mmCIF file of C-alpha atoms in Angstrom:
data_model
loop_
_atom_site.group_PDB
_atom_site.id
_atom_site.type_symbol
_atom_site.label_atom_id
_atom_site.label_comp_id
_atom_site.label_asym_id
_atom_site.label_seq_id
_atom_site.Cartn_x
_atom_site.Cartn_y
_atom_site.Cartn_z
ATOM 1 C CA ASP A 255 -80.957 53.655 59.263
ATOM 2 C CA ALA A 256 -79.438 54.568 55.837
ATOM 3 C CA GLY A 257 -81.262 55.933 53.270
ATOM 4 C CA VAL A 258 -81.601 55.497 49.735
ATOM 5 C CA THR A 259 -77.893 55.906 48.451
ATOM 6 C CA GLN A 260 -76.424 56.423 45.111
ATOM 7 C CA SER A 261 -73.522 56.220 43.276
ATOM 8 C CA PRO A 262 -71.448 57.750 41.778
ATOM 9 C CA THR A 263 -72.333 61.469 43.390
ATOM 10 C CA HIS A 264 -70.649 63.226 40.038
ATOM 11 C CA LEU A 265 -69.975 62.031 36.559
ATOM 12 C CA ILE A 266 -68.493 63.152 33.304
ATOM 13 C CA LYS A 267 -68.595 61.387 29.771
ATOM 14 C CA THR A 268 -68.688 62.028 26.574
ATOM 15 C CA ARG A 269 -71.215 61.773 23.898
ATOM 16 C CA GLY A 270 -71.390 58.490 22.359
ATOM 17 C CA GLN A 271 -70.288 56.432 25.735
ATOM 18 C CA HIS A 272 -72.233 54.347 27.977
ATOM 19 C CA VAL A 273 -72.937 54.926 31.897
ATOM 20 C CA THR A 274 -74.014 52.867 34.590
ATOM 21 C CA LEU A 275 -75.806 54.656 38.042
ATOM 22 C CA ARG A 276 -76.609 52.795 40.840
ATOM 23 C CA CYS A 277 -79.001 52.625 43.462
ATOM 24 C CA SER A 278 -79.165 51.084 47.189
ATOM 25 C CA PRO A 279 -83.053 51.280 48.433
ATOM 26 C CA ILE A 280 -83.569 51.451 52.120
ATOM 27 C CA SER A 281 -83.542 47.824 53.800
ATOM 28 C CA GLY A 282 -87.013 46.334 53.244
ATOM 29 C CA HIS A 283 -87.949 48.361 50.221
ATOM 30 C CA LYS A 284 -88.635 46.479 47.232
ATOM 31 C CA SER A 285 -89.375 48.796 44.784
ATOM 32 C CA VAL A 286 -87.152 51.264 43.278
ATOM 33 C CA SER A 287 -88.089 54.078 40.708
ATOM 34 C CA TRP A 288 -85.518 56.320 38.019
ATOM 35 C CA TYR A 289 -86.263 60.032 37.503
ATOM 36 C CA GLN A 290 -84.297 61.965 35.144
ATOM 37 C CA GLN A 291 -84.125 65.918 36.166
ATOM 38 C CA VAL A 292 -82.973 68.588 33.759
ATOM 39 C CA LEU A 293 -81.803 71.775 35.068
ATOM 40 C CA GLY A 294 -84.646 74.361 35.964
ATOM 41 C CA GLN A 295 -87.461 71.085 35.496
ATOM 42 C CA GLY A 296 -89.139 68.759 37.753
ATOM 43 C CA PRO A 297 -87.916 64.717 37.887
ATOM 44 C CA GLN A 298 -89.389 63.118 35.035
ATOM 45 C CA PHE A 299 -90.433 58.819 35.479
ATOM 46 C CA ILE A 300 -87.593 56.862 33.627
ATOM 47 C CA PHE A 301 -88.361 53.576 35.296
ATOM 48 C CA GLN A 302 -89.745 51.536 38.012
ATOM 49 C CA TYR A 303 -89.229 48.107 39.500
ATOM 50 C CA TYR A 304 -90.698 45.633 41.769
ATOM 51 C CA GLU A 305 -89.403 42.189 42.959
ATOM 52 C CA LYS A 306 -86.802 42.296 40.033
ATOM 53 C CA GLU A 307 -89.586 43.378 37.390
ATOM 54 C CA GLU A 308 -90.387 46.184 35.348
ATOM 55 C CA ARG A 309 -93.185 47.771 36.345
ATOM 56 C CA GLY A 310 -93.332 50.820 34.745
ATOM 57 C CA ARG A 311 -92.029 52.209 31.965
ATOM 58 C CA GLY A 312 -91.721 56.779 31.163
ATOM 59 C CA ASN A 313 -91.373 57.761 27.518
ATOM 60 C CA PHE A 314 -87.565 57.774 27.171
ATOM 61 C CA PRO A 315 -85.816 56.290 23.951
ATOM 62 C CA ASP A 316 -84.167 52.247 24.312
ATOM 63 C CA ARG A 317 -80.995 53.679 24.954
ATOM 64 C CA PHE A 318 -82.023 53.756 28.393
ATOM 65 C CA SER A 319 -82.255 50.568 30.264
ATOM 66 C CA ALA A 320 -82.578 49.073 34.104
ATOM 67 C CA ARG A 321 -82.653 46.319 36.079
ATOM 68 C CA GLN A 322 -82.989 45.405 39.411
ATOM 69 C CA PHE A 323 -80.685 42.557 41.682
ATOM 70 C CA PRO A 324 -81.496 40.143 44.123
ATOM 71 C CA ASN A 325 -80.952 42.132 46.777
ATOM 72 C CA TYR A 326 -83.217 45.019 45.577
ATOM 73 C CA SER A 327 -80.787 47.130 44.589
ATOM 74 C CA SER A 328 -80.676 48.638 41.108
ATOM 75 C CA GLU A 329 -78.331 50.166 38.307
ATOM 76 C CA LEU A 330 -79.799 52.276 35.696
ATOM 77 C CA ASN A 331 -77.831 52.393 31.997
ATOM 78 C CA VAL A 332 -77.751 54.776 29.563
ATOM 79 C CA ASN A 333 -75.843 54.055 25.897
ATOM 80 C CA ALA A 334 -74.786 56.161 23.525
ATOM 81 C CA LEU A 335 -75.007 59.198 25.471
ATOM 82 C CA LEU A 336 -76.193 62.592 24.199
ATOM 83 C CA LEU A 337 -75.675 66.030 24.843
ATOM 84 C CA GLY A 338 -79.392 66.142 26.100
ATOM 85 C CA ASP A 339 -78.733 63.267 28.669
ATOM 86 C CA SER A 340 -76.617 65.525 31.107
ATOM 87 C CA ALA A 341 -79.109 65.729 34.417
ATOM 88 C CA LEU A 342 -79.399 65.127 37.822
ATOM 89 C CA TYR A 343 -80.810 61.288 38.037
ATOM 90 C CA LEU A 344 -82.450 60.635 41.182
ATOM 91 C CA CYS A 345 -83.700 56.944 42.552
ATOM 92 C CA ALA A 346 -86.543 56.563 45.055
ATOM 93 C CA SER A 347 -87.425 53.519 46.806
ATOM 94 C CA SER A 348 -90.468 52.447 48.585
ATOM 95 C CA LEU A 349 -91.930 49.359 50.205
ATOM 96 C CA ALA A 350 -94.343 48.824 46.969
ATOM 97 C CA PRO A 351 -94.972 50.137 43.947
ATOM 98 C CA TYR A 352 -97.956 52.540 45.821
ATOM 99 C CA ASN A 353 -96.254 53.296 48.868
ATOM 100 C CA GLU A 354 -94.589 56.730 49.557
ATOM 101 C CA GLN A 355 -91.165 56.960 47.831
ATOM 102 C CA PHE A 356 -88.131 57.926 49.848
ATOM 103 C CA PHE A 357 -85.448 60.001 46.872
ATOM 104 C CA GLY A 358 -81.768 59.801 47.246
ATOM 105 C CA PRO A 359 -79.555 62.232 46.613
ATOM 106 C CA GLY A 360 -78.989 61.715 43.165
ATOM 107 C CA THR A 361 -76.148 61.412 40.379
ATOM 108 C CA ARG A 362 -75.604 64.655 38.424
ATOM 109 C CA LEU A 363 -74.172 62.784 34.867
ATOM 110 C CA THR A 364 -72.754 65.500 32.677
ATOM 111 C CA VAL A 365 -72.231 65.017 29.139
ATOM 112 C CA LEU A 366 -69.478 67.071 27.082
ATOM 113 C CA ALA B 185 -103.266 61.523 30.702
ATOM 114 C CA GLN B 186 -102.017 63.135 33.990
ATOM 115 C CA SER B 187 -100.729 66.769 34.232
ATOM 116 C CA VAL B 188 -99.595 69.604 37.102
ATOM 117 C CA THR B 189 -98.682 72.681 36.683
ATOM 118 C CA GLN B 190 -97.149 75.082 38.576
ATOM 119 C CA LEU B 191 -97.972 78.709 38.887
ATOM 120 C CA GLY B 192 -94.900 80.543 38.749
ATOM 121 C CA SER B 193 -90.943 79.643 38.695
ATOM 122 C CA HIS B 194 -90.144 82.058 41.565
ATOM 123 C CA VAL B 195 -91.876 83.170 44.554
ATOM 124 C CA SER B 196 -90.433 85.702 46.843
ATOM 125 C CA VAL B 197 -91.314 86.418 50.380
ATOM 126 C CA SER B 198 -90.127 87.758 53.529
ATOM 127 C CA GLU B 199 -89.540 86.233 56.664
ATOM 128 C CA GLY B 200 -92.562 85.549 59.177
ATOM 129 C CA ALA B 201 -94.692 86.495 55.994
ATOM 130 C CA LEU B 202 -97.413 83.640 54.647
ATOM 131 C CA VAL B 203 -96.006 81.197 51.836
ATOM 132 C CA LEU B 204 -98.258 80.104 48.928
ATOM 133 C CA LEU B 205 -96.928 78.240 46.391
ATOM 134 C CA ARG B 206 -99.796 77.312 43.698
ATOM 135 C CA CYS B 207 -100.468 73.793 41.876
ATOM 136 C CA ASN B 208 -102.612 72.770 39.483
ATOM 137 C CA TYR B 209 -103.540 69.329 38.333
ATOM 138 C CA SER B 210 -105.346 67.386 35.679
ATOM 139 C CA SER B 211 -106.338 63.754 36.026
ATOM 140 C CA SER B 212 -109.233 61.822 34.501
ATOM 141 C CA VAL B 213 -109.398 59.541 37.829
ATOM 142 C CA PRO B 214 -108.981 60.611 41.594
ATOM 143 C CA PRO B 215 -105.622 61.845 42.104
ATOM 144 C CA TYR B 216 -102.839 61.057 45.092
ATOM 145 C CA LEU B 217 -100.968 64.868 45.092
ATOM 146 C CA PHE B 218 -97.802 65.452 46.572
ATOM 147 C CA TRP B 219 -95.707 67.914 47.647
ATOM 148 C CA TYR B 220 -91.883 67.214 47.523
ATOM 149 C CA VAL B 221 -89.083 70.064 48.702
ATOM 150 C CA GLN B 222 -85.389 69.810 47.145
ATOM 151 C CA TYR B 223 -82.426 71.563 48.766
ATOM 152 C CA PRO B 224 -79.517 72.405 46.594
ATOM 153 C CA ASN B 225 -77.394 68.840 45.753
ATOM 154 C CA GLN B 226 -79.882 66.765 47.309
ATOM 155 C CA GLY B 227 -82.786 64.786 46.495
ATOM 156 C CA LEU B 228 -86.660 65.354 47.148
ATOM 157 C CA GLN B 229 -88.162 65.222 50.947
ATOM 158 C CA LEU B 230 -91.836 64.768 50.979
ATOM 159 C CA LEU B 231 -93.762 67.356 52.617
ATOM 160 C CA LEU B 232 -96.996 66.003 52.306
ATOM 161 C CA LYS B 233 -99.745 63.982 50.531
ATOM 162 C CA TYR B 234 -103.267 63.795 50.035
ATOM 163 C CA THR B 235 -104.382 60.143 49.101
ATOM 164 C CA THR B 236 -108.261 60.179 50.423
ATOM 165 C CA GLY B 237 -110.324 61.639 53.070
ATOM 166 C CA ALA B 238 -109.806 65.123 54.777
ATOM 167 C CA THR B 239 -109.050 67.521 52.351
ATOM 168 C CA LEU B 240 -107.051 69.635 54.354
ATOM 169 C CA VAL B 241 -103.250 68.301 54.936
ATOM 170 C CA LYS B 242 -100.615 68.874 57.017
ATOM 171 C CA GLY B 243 -97.291 67.965 56.669
ATOM 172 C CA ILE B 244 -93.846 68.519 58.127
ATOM 173 C CA ASN B 245 -92.424 72.177 58.898
ATOM 174 C CA GLY B 246 -95.714 73.683 59.181
ATOM 175 C CA PHE B 247 -97.017 73.480 55.685
ATOM 176 C CA GLU B 248 -100.501 72.500 54.808
ATOM 177 C CA ALA B 249 -102.265 71.905 51.510
ATOM 178 C CA GLU B 250 -105.812 72.075 50.650
ATOM 179 C CA PHE B 251 -107.144 69.600 47.960
ATOM 180 C CA LYS B 252 -109.803 71.257 45.905
ATOM 181 C CA LYS B 253 -111.414 69.396 43.168
ATOM 182 C CA SER B 254 -113.879 71.751 41.989
ATOM 183 C CA GLU B 255 -111.023 73.909 41.505
ATOM 184 C CA THR B 256 -108.239 71.020 40.544
ATOM 185 C CA SER B 257 -105.999 72.843 42.750
ATOM 186 C CA PHE B 258 -103.637 71.662 45.538
ATOM 187 C CA HIS B 259 -101.584 74.707 46.941
ATOM 188 C CA LEU B 260 -99.209 74.854 49.251
ATOM 189 C CA THR B 261 -98.857 77.252 52.306
ATOM 190 C CA LYS B 262 -97.204 78.071 55.476
ATOM 191 C CA PRO B 263 -98.540 80.889 57.460
ATOM 192 C CA SER B 264 -95.244 82.206 58.376
ATOM 193 C CA ALA B 265 -92.067 81.761 56.259
ATOM 194 C CA HIS B 266 -88.481 81.187 57.756
ATOM 195 C CA MET B 267 -85.009 81.080 55.948
ATOM 196 C CA SER B 268 -84.527 77.654 55.881
ATOM 197 C CA ASP B 269 -87.684 77.202 54.157
ATOM 198 C CA ALA B 270 -85.810 78.824 50.786
ATOM 199 C CA ALA B 271 -85.565 75.692 48.310
ATOM 200 C CA GLU B 272 -87.424 74.286 45.349
ATOM 201 C CA TYR B 273 -90.731 72.964 46.055
ATOM 202 C CA PHE B 274 -92.550 70.699 43.523
ATOM 203 C CA CYS B 275 -95.865 69.213 43.607
ATOM 204 C CA ALA B 276 -96.512 65.611 42.090
ATOM 205 C CA VAL B 277 -99.542 63.852 40.913
ATOM 206 C CA ARG B 278 -100.134 59.790 40.475
ATOM 207 C CA ALA B 279 -103.057 58.393 39.245
ATOM 208 C CA GLY B 280 -104.260 55.141 38.482
ATOM 209 C CA GLY B 281 -100.679 53.600 38.227
ATOM 210 C CA PHE B 282 -97.085 53.958 39.514
ATOM 211 C CA LYS B 283 -95.999 56.578 37.345
ATOM 212 C CA THR B 284 -95.689 60.146 39.342
ATOM 213 C CA ILE B 285 -95.881 63.080 37.294
ATOM 214 C CA PHE B 286 -93.848 66.112 38.622
ATOM 215 C CA GLY B 287 -94.500 69.935 38.160
ATOM 216 C CA ALA B 288 -91.691 72.279 36.872
ATOM 217 C CA GLY B 289 -91.286 73.611 40.310
ATOM 218 C CA THR B 290 -91.331 76.749 42.034
ATOM 219 C CA ARG B 291 -88.464 77.862 43.755
ATOM 220 C CA LEU B 292 -89.000 80.004 46.991
ATOM 221 C CA PHE B 293 -86.536 82.843 47.953
ATOM 222 C CA VAL B 294 -87.042 84.115 51.612
ATOM 223 C CA LYS B 295 -85.824 87.620 52.601
ATOM 224 C CA ALA B 296 -84.704 88.301 55.624
#
């Protein structure tokens, strides 16, 4: 069975641009969480979605938004990119919000 | 609020030696505790987790951790290090909600 997949693998953007990252959960998983991992730090929680509704949000500015589609895949959008947004963005899926999370390989975003 | 402190950003051991990675947490409610491993350019893989019950938890690849409430600790151990154990290890806590809080990580080096 396929694990969590994320696209693209790598992305280079310039300041002020917008970016969309995509995540496909494991088949049957209805919950998707997004994390930001800055180099040298642990992942920080951004959002959790379950059954297409936002169930949790971390301490990130409104430039960050996300949504979950009927097939349970998810997109993370970041507007007005800053240099500090450069990070590995991880997606994790689980059957439901309190179940074990399975992580994807991440999308490496570089903002120049 | 919950928090996680991993003592030592880098730990170096010889192959065959004991691995001890330290983690202390802060939580106002009974926590769920996790250890994840991250290999270069990959996502996070769950090593083990503590939810309730037995305080000594066994995980994959010979790792185990002991939940000590009185010390608010959840240290990760492995009796004999292998070269393939070289990676970044993250301790995480989840308490009373969906949000998982990660420590800053400990990079394990294994010397031949």
